[in-house]
PDB file of C-alpha atoms and ligand atoms in Angstrom:
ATOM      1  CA  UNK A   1       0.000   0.000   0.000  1.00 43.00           C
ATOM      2  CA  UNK A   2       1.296   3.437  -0.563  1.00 43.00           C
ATOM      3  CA  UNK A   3       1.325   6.021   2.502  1.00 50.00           C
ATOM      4  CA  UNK A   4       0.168   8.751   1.250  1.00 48.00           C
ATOM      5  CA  UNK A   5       0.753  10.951   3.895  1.00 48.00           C
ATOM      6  CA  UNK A   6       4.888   9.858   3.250  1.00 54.00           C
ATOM      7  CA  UNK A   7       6.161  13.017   2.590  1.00 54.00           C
ATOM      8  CA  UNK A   8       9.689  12.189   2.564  1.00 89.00           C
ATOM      9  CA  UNK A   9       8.898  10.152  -1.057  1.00 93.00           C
ATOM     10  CA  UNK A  10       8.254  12.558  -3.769  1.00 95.00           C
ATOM     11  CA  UNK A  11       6.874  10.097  -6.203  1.00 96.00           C
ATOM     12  CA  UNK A  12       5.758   6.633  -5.971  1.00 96.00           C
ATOM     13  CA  UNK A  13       4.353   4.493  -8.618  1.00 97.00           C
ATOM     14  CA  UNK A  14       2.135   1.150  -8.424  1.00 97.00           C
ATOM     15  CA  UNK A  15       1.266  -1.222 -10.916  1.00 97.00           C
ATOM     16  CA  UNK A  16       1.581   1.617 -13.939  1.00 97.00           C
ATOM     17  CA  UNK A  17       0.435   0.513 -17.300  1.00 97.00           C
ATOM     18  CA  UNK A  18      -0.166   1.976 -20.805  1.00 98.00           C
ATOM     19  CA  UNK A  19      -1.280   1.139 -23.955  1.00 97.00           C
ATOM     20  CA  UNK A  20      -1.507   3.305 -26.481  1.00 97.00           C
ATOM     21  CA  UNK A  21      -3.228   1.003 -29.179  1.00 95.00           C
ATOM     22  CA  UNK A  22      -4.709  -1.519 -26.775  1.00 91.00           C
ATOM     23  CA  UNK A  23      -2.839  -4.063 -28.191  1.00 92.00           C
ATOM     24  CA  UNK A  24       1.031  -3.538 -27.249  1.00 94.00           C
ATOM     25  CA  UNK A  25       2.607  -1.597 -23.600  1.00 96.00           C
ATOM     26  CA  UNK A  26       4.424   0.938 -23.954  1.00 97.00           C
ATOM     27  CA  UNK A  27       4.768   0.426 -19.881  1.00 97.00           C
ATOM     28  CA  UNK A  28       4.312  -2.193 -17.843  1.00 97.00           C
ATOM     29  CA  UNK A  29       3.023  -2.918 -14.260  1.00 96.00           C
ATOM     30  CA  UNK A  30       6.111  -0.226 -13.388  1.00 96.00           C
ATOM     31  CA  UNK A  31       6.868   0.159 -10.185  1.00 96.00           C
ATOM     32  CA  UNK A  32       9.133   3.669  -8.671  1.00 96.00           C
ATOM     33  CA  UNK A  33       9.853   5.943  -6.167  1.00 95.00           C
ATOM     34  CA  UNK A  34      11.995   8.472  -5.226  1.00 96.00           C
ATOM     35  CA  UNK A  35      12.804  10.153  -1.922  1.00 95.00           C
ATOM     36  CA  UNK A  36      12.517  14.844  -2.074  1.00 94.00           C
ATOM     37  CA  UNK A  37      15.502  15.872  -2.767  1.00 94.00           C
ATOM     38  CA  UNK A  38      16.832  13.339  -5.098  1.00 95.00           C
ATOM     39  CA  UNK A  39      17.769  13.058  -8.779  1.00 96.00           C
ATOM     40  CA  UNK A  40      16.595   9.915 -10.855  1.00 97.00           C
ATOM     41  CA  UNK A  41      18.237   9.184 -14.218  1.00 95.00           C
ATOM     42  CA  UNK A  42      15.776   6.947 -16.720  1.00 95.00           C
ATOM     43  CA  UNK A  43      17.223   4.889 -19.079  1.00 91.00           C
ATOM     44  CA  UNK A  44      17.077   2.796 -21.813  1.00 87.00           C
ATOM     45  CA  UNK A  45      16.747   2.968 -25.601  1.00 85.00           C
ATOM     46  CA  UNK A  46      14.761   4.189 -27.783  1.00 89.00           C
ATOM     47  CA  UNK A  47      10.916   3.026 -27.441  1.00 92.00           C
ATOM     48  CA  UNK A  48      11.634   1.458 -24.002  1.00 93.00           C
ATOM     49  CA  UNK A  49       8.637   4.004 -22.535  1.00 95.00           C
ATOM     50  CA  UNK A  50      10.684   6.574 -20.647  1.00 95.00           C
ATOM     51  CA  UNK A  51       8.958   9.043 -22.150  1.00 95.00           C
ATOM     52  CA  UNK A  52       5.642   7.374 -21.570  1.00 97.00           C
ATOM     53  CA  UNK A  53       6.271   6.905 -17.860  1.00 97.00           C
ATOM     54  CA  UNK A  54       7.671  11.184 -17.649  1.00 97.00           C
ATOM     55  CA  UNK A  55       4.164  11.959 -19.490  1.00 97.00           C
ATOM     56  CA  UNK A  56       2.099   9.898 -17.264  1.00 97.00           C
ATOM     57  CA  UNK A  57       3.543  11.365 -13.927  1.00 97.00           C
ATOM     58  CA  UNK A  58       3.511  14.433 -15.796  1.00 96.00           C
ATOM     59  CA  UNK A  59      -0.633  13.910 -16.218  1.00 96.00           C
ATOM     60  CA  UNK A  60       0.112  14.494 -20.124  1.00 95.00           C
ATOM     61  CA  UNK A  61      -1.375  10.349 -19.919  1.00 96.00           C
ATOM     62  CA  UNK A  62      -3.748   8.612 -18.381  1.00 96.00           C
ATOM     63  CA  UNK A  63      -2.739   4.848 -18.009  1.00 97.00           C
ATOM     64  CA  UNK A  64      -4.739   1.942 -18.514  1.00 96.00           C
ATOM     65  CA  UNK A  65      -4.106   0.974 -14.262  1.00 97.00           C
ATOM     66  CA  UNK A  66      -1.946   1.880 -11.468  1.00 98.00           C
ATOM     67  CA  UNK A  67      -1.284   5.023  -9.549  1.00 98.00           C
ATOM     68  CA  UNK A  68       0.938   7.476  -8.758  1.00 98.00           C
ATOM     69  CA  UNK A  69       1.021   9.407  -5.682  1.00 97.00           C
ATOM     70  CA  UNK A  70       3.248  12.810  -6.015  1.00 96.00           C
ATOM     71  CA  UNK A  71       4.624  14.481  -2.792  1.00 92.00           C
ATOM     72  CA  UNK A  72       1.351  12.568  -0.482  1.00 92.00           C
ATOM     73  CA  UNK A  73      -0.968  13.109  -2.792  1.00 94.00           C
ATOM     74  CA  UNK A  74      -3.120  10.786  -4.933  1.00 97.00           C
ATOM     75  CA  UNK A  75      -3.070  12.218  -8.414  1.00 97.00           C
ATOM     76  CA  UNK A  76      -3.856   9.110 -10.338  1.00 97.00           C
ATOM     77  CA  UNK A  77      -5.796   6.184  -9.847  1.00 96.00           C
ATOM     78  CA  UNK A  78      -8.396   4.024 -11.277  1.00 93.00           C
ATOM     79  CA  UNK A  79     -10.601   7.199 -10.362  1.00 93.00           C
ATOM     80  CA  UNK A  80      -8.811  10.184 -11.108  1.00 94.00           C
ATOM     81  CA  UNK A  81      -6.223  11.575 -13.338  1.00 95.00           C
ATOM     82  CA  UNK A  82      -5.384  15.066 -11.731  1.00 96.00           C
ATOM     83  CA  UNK A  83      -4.070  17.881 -15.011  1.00 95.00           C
ATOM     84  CA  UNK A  84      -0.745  18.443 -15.010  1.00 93.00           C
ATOM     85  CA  UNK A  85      -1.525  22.046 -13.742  1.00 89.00           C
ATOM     86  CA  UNK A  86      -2.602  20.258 -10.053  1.00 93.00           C
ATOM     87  CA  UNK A  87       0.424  18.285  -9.722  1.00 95.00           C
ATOM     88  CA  UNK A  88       3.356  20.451  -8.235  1.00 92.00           C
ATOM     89  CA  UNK A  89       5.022  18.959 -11.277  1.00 95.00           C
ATOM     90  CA  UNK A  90       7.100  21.063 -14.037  1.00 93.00           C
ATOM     91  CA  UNK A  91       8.256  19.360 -17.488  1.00 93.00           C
ATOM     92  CA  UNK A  92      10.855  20.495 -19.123  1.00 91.00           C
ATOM     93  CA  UNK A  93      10.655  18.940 -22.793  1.00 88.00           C
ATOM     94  CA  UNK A  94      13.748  17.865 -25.369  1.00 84.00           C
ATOM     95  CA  UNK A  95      12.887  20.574 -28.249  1.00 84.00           C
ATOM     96  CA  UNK A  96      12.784  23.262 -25.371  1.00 87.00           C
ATOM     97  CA  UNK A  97       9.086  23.783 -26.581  1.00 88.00           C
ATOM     98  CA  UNK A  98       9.921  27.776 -26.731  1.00 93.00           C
ATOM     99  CA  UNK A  99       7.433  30.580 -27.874  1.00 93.00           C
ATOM    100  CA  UNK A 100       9.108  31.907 -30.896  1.00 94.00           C
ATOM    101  CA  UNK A 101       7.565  35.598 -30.572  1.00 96.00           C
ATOM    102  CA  UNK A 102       7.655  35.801 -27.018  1.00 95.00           C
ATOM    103  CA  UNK A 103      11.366  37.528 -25.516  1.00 95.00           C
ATOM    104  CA  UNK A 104      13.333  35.627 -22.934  1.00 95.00           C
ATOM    105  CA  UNK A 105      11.481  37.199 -19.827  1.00 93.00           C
ATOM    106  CA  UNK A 106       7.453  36.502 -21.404  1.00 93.00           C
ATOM    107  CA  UNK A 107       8.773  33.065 -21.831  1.00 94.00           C
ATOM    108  CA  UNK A 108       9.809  32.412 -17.978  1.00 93.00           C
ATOM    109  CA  UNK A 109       6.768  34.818 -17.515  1.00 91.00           C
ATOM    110  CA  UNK A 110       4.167  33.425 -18.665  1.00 86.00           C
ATOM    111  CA  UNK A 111       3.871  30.247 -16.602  1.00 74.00           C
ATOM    112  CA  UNK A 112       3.127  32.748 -13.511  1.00 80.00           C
ATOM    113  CA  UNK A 113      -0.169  33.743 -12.265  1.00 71.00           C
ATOM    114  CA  UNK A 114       1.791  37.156 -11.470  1.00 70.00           C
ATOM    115  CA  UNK A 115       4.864  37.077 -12.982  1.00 64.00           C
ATOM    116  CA  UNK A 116       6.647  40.306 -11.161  1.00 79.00           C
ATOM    117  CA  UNK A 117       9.986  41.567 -13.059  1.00 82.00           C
ATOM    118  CA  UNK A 118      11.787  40.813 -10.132  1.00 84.00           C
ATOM    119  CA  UNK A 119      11.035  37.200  -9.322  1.00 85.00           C
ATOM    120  CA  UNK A 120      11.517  36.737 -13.615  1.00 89.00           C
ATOM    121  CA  UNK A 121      14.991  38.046 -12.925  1.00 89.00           C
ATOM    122  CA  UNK A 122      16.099  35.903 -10.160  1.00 87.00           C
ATOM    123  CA  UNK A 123      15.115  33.233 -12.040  1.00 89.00           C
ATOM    124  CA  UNK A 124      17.245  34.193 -15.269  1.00 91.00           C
ATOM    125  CA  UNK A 125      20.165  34.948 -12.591  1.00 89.00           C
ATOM    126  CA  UNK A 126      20.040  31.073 -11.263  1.00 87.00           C
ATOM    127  CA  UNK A 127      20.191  29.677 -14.596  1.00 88.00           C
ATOM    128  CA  UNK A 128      22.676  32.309 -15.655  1.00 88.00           C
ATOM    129  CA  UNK A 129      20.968  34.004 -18.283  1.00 90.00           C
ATOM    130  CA  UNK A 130      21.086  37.542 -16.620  1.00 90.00           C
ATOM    131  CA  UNK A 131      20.851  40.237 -19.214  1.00 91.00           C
ATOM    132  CA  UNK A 132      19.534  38.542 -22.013  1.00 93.00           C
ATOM    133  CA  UNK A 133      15.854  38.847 -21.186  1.00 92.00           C
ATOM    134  CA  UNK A 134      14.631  41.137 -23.878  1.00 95.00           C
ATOM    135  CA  UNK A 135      16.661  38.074 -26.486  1.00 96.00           C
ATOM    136  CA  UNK A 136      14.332  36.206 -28.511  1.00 96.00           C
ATOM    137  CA  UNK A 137      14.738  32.176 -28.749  1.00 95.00           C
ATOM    138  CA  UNK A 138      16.150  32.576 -32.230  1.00 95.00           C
ATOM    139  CA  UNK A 139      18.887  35.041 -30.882  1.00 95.00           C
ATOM    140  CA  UNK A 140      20.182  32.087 -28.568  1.00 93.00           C
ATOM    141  CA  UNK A 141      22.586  29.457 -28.656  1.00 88.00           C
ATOM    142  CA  UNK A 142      20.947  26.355 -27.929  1.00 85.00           C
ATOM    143  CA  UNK A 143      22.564  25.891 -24.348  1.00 85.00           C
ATOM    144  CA  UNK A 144      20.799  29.261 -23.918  1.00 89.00           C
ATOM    145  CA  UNK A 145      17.074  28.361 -25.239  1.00 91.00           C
ATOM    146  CA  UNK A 146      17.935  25.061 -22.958  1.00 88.00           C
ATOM    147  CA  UNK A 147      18.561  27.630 -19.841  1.00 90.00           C
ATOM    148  CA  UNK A 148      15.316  29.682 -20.854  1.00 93.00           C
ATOM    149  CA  UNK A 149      13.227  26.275 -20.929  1.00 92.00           C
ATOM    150  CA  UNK A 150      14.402  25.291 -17.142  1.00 91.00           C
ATOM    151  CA  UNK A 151      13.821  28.835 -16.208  1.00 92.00           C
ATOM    152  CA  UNK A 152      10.178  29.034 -17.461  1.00 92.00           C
ATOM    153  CA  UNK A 153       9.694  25.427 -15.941  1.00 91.00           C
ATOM    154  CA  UNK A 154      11.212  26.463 -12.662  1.00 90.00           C
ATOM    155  CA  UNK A 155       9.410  29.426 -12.471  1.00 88.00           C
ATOM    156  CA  UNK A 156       5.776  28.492 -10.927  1.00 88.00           C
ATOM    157  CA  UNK A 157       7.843  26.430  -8.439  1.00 87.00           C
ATOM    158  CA  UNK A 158       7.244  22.895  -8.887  1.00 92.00           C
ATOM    159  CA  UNK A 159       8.532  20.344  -6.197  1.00 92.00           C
ATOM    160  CA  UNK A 160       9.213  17.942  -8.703  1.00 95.00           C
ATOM    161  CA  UNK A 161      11.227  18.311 -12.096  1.00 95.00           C
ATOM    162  CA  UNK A 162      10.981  15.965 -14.853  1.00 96.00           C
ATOM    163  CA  UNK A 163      13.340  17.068 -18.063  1.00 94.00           C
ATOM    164  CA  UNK A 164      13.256  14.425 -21.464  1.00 92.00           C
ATOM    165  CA  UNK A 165      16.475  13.912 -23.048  1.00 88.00           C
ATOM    166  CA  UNK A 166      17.840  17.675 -21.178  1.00 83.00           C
ATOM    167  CA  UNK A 167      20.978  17.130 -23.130  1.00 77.00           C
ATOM    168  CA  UNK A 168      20.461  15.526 -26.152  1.00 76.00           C
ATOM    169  CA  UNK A 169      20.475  18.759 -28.403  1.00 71.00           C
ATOM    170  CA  UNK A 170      23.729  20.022 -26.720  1.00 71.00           C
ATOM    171  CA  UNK A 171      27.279  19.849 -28.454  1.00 71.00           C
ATOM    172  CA  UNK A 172      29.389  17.880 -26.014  1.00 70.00           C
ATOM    173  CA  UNK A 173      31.622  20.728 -25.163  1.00 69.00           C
ATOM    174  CA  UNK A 174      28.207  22.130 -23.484  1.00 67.00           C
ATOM    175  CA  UNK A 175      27.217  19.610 -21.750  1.00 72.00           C
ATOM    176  CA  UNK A 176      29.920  19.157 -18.994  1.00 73.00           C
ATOM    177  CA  UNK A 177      28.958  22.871 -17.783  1.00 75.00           C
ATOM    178  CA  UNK A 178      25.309  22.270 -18.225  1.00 78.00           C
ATOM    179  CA  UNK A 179      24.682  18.896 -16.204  1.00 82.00           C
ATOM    180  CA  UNK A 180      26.879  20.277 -13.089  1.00 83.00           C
ATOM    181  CA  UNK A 181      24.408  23.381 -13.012  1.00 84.00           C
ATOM    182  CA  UNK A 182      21.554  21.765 -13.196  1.00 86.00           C
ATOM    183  CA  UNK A 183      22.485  19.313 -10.334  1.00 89.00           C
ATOM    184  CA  UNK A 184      23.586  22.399  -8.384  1.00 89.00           C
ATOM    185  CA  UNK A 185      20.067  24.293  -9.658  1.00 89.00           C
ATOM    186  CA  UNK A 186      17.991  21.416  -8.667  1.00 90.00           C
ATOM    187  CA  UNK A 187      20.217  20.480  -5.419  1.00 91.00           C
ATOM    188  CA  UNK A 188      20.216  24.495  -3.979  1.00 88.00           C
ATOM    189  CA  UNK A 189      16.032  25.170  -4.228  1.00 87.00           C
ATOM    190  CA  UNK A 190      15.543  21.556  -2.208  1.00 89.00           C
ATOM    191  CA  UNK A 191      13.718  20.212  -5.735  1.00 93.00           C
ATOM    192  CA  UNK A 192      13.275  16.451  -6.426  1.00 96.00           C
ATOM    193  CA  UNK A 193      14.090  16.020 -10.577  1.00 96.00           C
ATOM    194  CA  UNK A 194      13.514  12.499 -12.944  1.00 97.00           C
ATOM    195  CA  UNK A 195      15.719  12.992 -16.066  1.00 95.00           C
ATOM    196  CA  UNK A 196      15.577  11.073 -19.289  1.00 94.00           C
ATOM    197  CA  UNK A 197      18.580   9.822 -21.293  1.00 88.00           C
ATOM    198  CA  UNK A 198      20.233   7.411 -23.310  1.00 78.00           C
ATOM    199  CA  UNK A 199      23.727   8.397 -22.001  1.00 78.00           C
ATOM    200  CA  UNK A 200      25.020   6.656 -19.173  1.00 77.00           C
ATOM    201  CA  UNK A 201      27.848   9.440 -18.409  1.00 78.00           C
ATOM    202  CA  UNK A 202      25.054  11.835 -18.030  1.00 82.00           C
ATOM    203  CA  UNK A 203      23.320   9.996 -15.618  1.00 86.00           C
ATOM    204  CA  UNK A 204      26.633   9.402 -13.468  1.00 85.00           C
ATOM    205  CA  UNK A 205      27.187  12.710 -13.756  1.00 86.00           C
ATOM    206  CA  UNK A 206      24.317  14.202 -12.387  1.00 91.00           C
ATOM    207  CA  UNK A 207      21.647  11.495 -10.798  1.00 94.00           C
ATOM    208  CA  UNK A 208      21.745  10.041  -7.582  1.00 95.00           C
ATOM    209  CA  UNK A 209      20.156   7.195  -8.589  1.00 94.00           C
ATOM    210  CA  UNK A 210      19.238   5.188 -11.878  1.00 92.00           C
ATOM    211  CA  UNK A 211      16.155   2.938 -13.496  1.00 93.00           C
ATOM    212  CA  UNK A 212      16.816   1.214 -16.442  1.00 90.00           C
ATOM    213  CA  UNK A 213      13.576   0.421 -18.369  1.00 92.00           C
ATOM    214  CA  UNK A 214      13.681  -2.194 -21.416  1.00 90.00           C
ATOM    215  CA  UNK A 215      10.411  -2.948 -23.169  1.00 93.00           C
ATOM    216  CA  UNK A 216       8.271  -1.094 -21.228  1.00 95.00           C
ATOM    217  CA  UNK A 217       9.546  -2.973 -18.015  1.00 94.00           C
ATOM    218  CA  UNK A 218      11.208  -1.770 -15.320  1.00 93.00           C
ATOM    219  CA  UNK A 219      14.791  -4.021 -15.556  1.00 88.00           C
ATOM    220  CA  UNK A 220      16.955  -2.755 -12.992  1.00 85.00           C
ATOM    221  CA  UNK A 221      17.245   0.404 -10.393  1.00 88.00           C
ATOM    222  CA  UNK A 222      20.924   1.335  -8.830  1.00 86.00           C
ATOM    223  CA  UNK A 223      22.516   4.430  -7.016  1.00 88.00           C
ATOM    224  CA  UNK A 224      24.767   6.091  -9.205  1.00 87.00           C
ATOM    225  CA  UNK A 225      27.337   5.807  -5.868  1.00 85.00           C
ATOM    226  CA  UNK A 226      26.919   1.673  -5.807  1.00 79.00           C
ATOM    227  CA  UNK A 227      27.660   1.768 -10.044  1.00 74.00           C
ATOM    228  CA  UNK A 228      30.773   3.403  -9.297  1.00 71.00           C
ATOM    229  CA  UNK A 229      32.482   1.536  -6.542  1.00 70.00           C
ATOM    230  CA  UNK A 230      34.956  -1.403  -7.530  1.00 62.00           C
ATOM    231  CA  UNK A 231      35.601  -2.055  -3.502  1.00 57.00           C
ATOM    232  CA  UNK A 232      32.805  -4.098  -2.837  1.00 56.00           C
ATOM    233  CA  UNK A 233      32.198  -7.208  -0.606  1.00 57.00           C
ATOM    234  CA  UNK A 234      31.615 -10.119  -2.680  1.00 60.00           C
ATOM    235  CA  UNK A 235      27.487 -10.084  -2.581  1.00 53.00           C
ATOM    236  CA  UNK A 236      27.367  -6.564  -3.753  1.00 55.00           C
ATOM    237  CA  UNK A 237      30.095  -7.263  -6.216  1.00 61.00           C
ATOM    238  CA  UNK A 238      28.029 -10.075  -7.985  1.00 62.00           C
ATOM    239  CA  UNK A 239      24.514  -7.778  -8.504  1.00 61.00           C
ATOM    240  CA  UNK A 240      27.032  -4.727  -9.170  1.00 64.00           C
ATOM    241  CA  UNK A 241      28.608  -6.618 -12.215  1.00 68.00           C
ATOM    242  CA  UNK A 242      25.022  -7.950 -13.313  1.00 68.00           C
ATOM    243  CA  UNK A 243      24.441  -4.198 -13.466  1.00 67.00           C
ATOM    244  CA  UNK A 244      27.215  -2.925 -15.488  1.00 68.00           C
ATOM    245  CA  UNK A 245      26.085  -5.634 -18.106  1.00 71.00           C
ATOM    246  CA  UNK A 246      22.895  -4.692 -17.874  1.00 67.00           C
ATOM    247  CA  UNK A 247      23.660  -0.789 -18.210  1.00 66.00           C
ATOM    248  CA  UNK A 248      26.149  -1.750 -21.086  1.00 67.00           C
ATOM    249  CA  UNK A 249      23.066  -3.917 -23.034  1.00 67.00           C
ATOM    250  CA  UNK A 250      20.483  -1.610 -22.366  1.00 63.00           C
ATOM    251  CA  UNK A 251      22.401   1.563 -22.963  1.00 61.00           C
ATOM    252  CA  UNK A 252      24.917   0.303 -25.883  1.00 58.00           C
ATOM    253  CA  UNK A 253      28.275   1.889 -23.837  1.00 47.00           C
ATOM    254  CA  UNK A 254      30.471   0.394 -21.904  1.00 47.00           C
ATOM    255  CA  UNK A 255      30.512   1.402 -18.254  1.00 45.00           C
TER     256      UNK A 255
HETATM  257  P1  ADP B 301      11.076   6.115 -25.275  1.00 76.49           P
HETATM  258  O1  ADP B 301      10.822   7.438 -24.637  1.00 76.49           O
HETATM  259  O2  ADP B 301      11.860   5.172 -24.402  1.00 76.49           O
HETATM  260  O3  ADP B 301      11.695   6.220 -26.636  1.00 76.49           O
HETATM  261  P2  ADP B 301       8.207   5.975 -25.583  1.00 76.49           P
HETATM  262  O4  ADP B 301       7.613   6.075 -24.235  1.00 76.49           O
HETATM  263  O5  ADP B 301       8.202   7.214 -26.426  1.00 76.49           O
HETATM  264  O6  ADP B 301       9.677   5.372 -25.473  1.00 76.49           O
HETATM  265  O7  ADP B 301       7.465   4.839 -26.409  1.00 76.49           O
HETATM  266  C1  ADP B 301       7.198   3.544 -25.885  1.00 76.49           C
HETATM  267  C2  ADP B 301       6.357   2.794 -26.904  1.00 76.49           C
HETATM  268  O8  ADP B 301       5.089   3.432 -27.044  1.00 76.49           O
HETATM  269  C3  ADP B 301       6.976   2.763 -28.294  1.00 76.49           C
HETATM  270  O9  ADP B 301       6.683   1.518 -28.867  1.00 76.49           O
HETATM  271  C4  ADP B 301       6.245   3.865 -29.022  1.00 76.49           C
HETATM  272  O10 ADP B 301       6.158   3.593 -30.402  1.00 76.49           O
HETATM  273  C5  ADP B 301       4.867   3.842 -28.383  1.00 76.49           C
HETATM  274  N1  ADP B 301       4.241   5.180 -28.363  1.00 76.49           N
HETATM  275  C6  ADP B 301       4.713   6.263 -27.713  1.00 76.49           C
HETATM  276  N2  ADP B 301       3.876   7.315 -27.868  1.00 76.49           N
HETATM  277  C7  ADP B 301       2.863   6.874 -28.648  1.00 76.49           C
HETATM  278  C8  ADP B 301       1.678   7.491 -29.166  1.00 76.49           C
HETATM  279  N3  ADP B 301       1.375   8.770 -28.900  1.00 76.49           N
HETATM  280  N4  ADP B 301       0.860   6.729 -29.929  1.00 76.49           N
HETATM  281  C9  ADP B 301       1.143   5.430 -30.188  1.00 76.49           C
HETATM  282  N5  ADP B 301       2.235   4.785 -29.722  1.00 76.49           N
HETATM  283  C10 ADP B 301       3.099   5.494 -28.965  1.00 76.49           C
END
């Protein structure tokens, strides 16, 4: 049974299922959680449903069963499917998802009710994009548009981030800079964040923990600190190595 009134989980997940066709899952009977505070990295390849689980916490998806609880709360069930706008939840998707005629500050504006200069600004200053509010997205780099997208996501406050693929559209002289800020972003305002990728250097880099999905399945789950110890007694050794295999099938790299 899930507690709801567990506030030190931020998410928890039973029994999640969807079809999209009613034929095939794209998820299956998946099972999470994750403690406030903590960074989850989801991964697998392509069509594995990590972007199907991210919309259905999201409440972009209803699934076919399960539920999801989010910081105590119910939001799905076999009853109800709360909008994403009720879930304390902010998405932060891969094409940034931008408003082309809208300058830097109406973009991080316009997800508040009453979005003040000031509190736009402060924003801008965490992700470091101070100065460059009256820019519009086609006057930025794309590690800048990817800045202005976390800013506008980050603005209403949500206690839990989800981001698909954050660094997928990022040269890889970017990314080093980029994943370190937004681990210190996400660490400093006490947020909770589930991050997609196919890179298993990004998610050592920045989560504290990892779920590999294959098939719509739920495969494996690790901390990112157990992954990368070689020390270990010979019990923790065995299901470490099974890991590494696993993280080298399901993610194509070597770890
Ligand atoms: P991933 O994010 O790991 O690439 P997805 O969650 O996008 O995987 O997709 C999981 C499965 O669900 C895939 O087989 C995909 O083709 C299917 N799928 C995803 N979205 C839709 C949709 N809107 N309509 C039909 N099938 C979909």
């Amino acid at each position: 049974m899930i507690k709801e009134n567990d506030r030190r989980l931020v998410v928890t997940t039973q029994g999640l299922c969807k079809s999209y066709d009613g034929r095939n899952y794209a998820l299956r009977d998946c099972q999470i959680s994750l403690e406030t505070g903590r960074i989850c990295a989801v991964i697998g390849p392509s069509g594995s449903g990590k972007s199907t689980l991210l919309k259905l916490l999201a409440g972009l998806e209803r699934p076919e069963a399960g539920s999801i609880v989010l910081h105590g709360q119910t939001v799905t069930d076999d009853q109800k499917c709360l909008p994403p706008n009720q879930r304390g939840v902010g998405m932060v998707f891969q094409d940034y998802a931008l408003f082309p005629h809208l300058n830097v500050a109406a973009n991080v504006a316009y997800g508040l009710v009453r979005g003040s200069a000031e509190e736009v600004n402060r924003i801008l200053d965490l992700v470091g994009l101070a100065g460059e509010e009256k820019k519009y997205p086609h006057e930025l780099s794309g590690g800048q548009q990817q800045r202005v997208a976390l800013a506008r996501t980050l603005a209403p406050r949500p206690e839990l981030l989800l981001l698909d693929e954050p660094f997928s559209n990022l040269d890889a002289s970017l990314k080093h800079g980029i994943r370190q800020e937004l681990r210190k972003i996400v660490k400093e305002l006490s947020l909770s964040a589930i991050f997609i990728t196919h890179d298993i250097y990004d998610a050592m880099e920045i989560a504290d923990e990892m779920i590999f999905l294959e098939e719509g399945r739920v495969i494996a789950t690790c901390l990112t600190e157990d992954l990368m110890k070689n020390d270990q007694a010979p019990s923790v050794s065995a299901n470490l190595e099974q890991l590494r295999r696993m993280a080298e099938r399901v993610i194509g790299l070597r770890v």
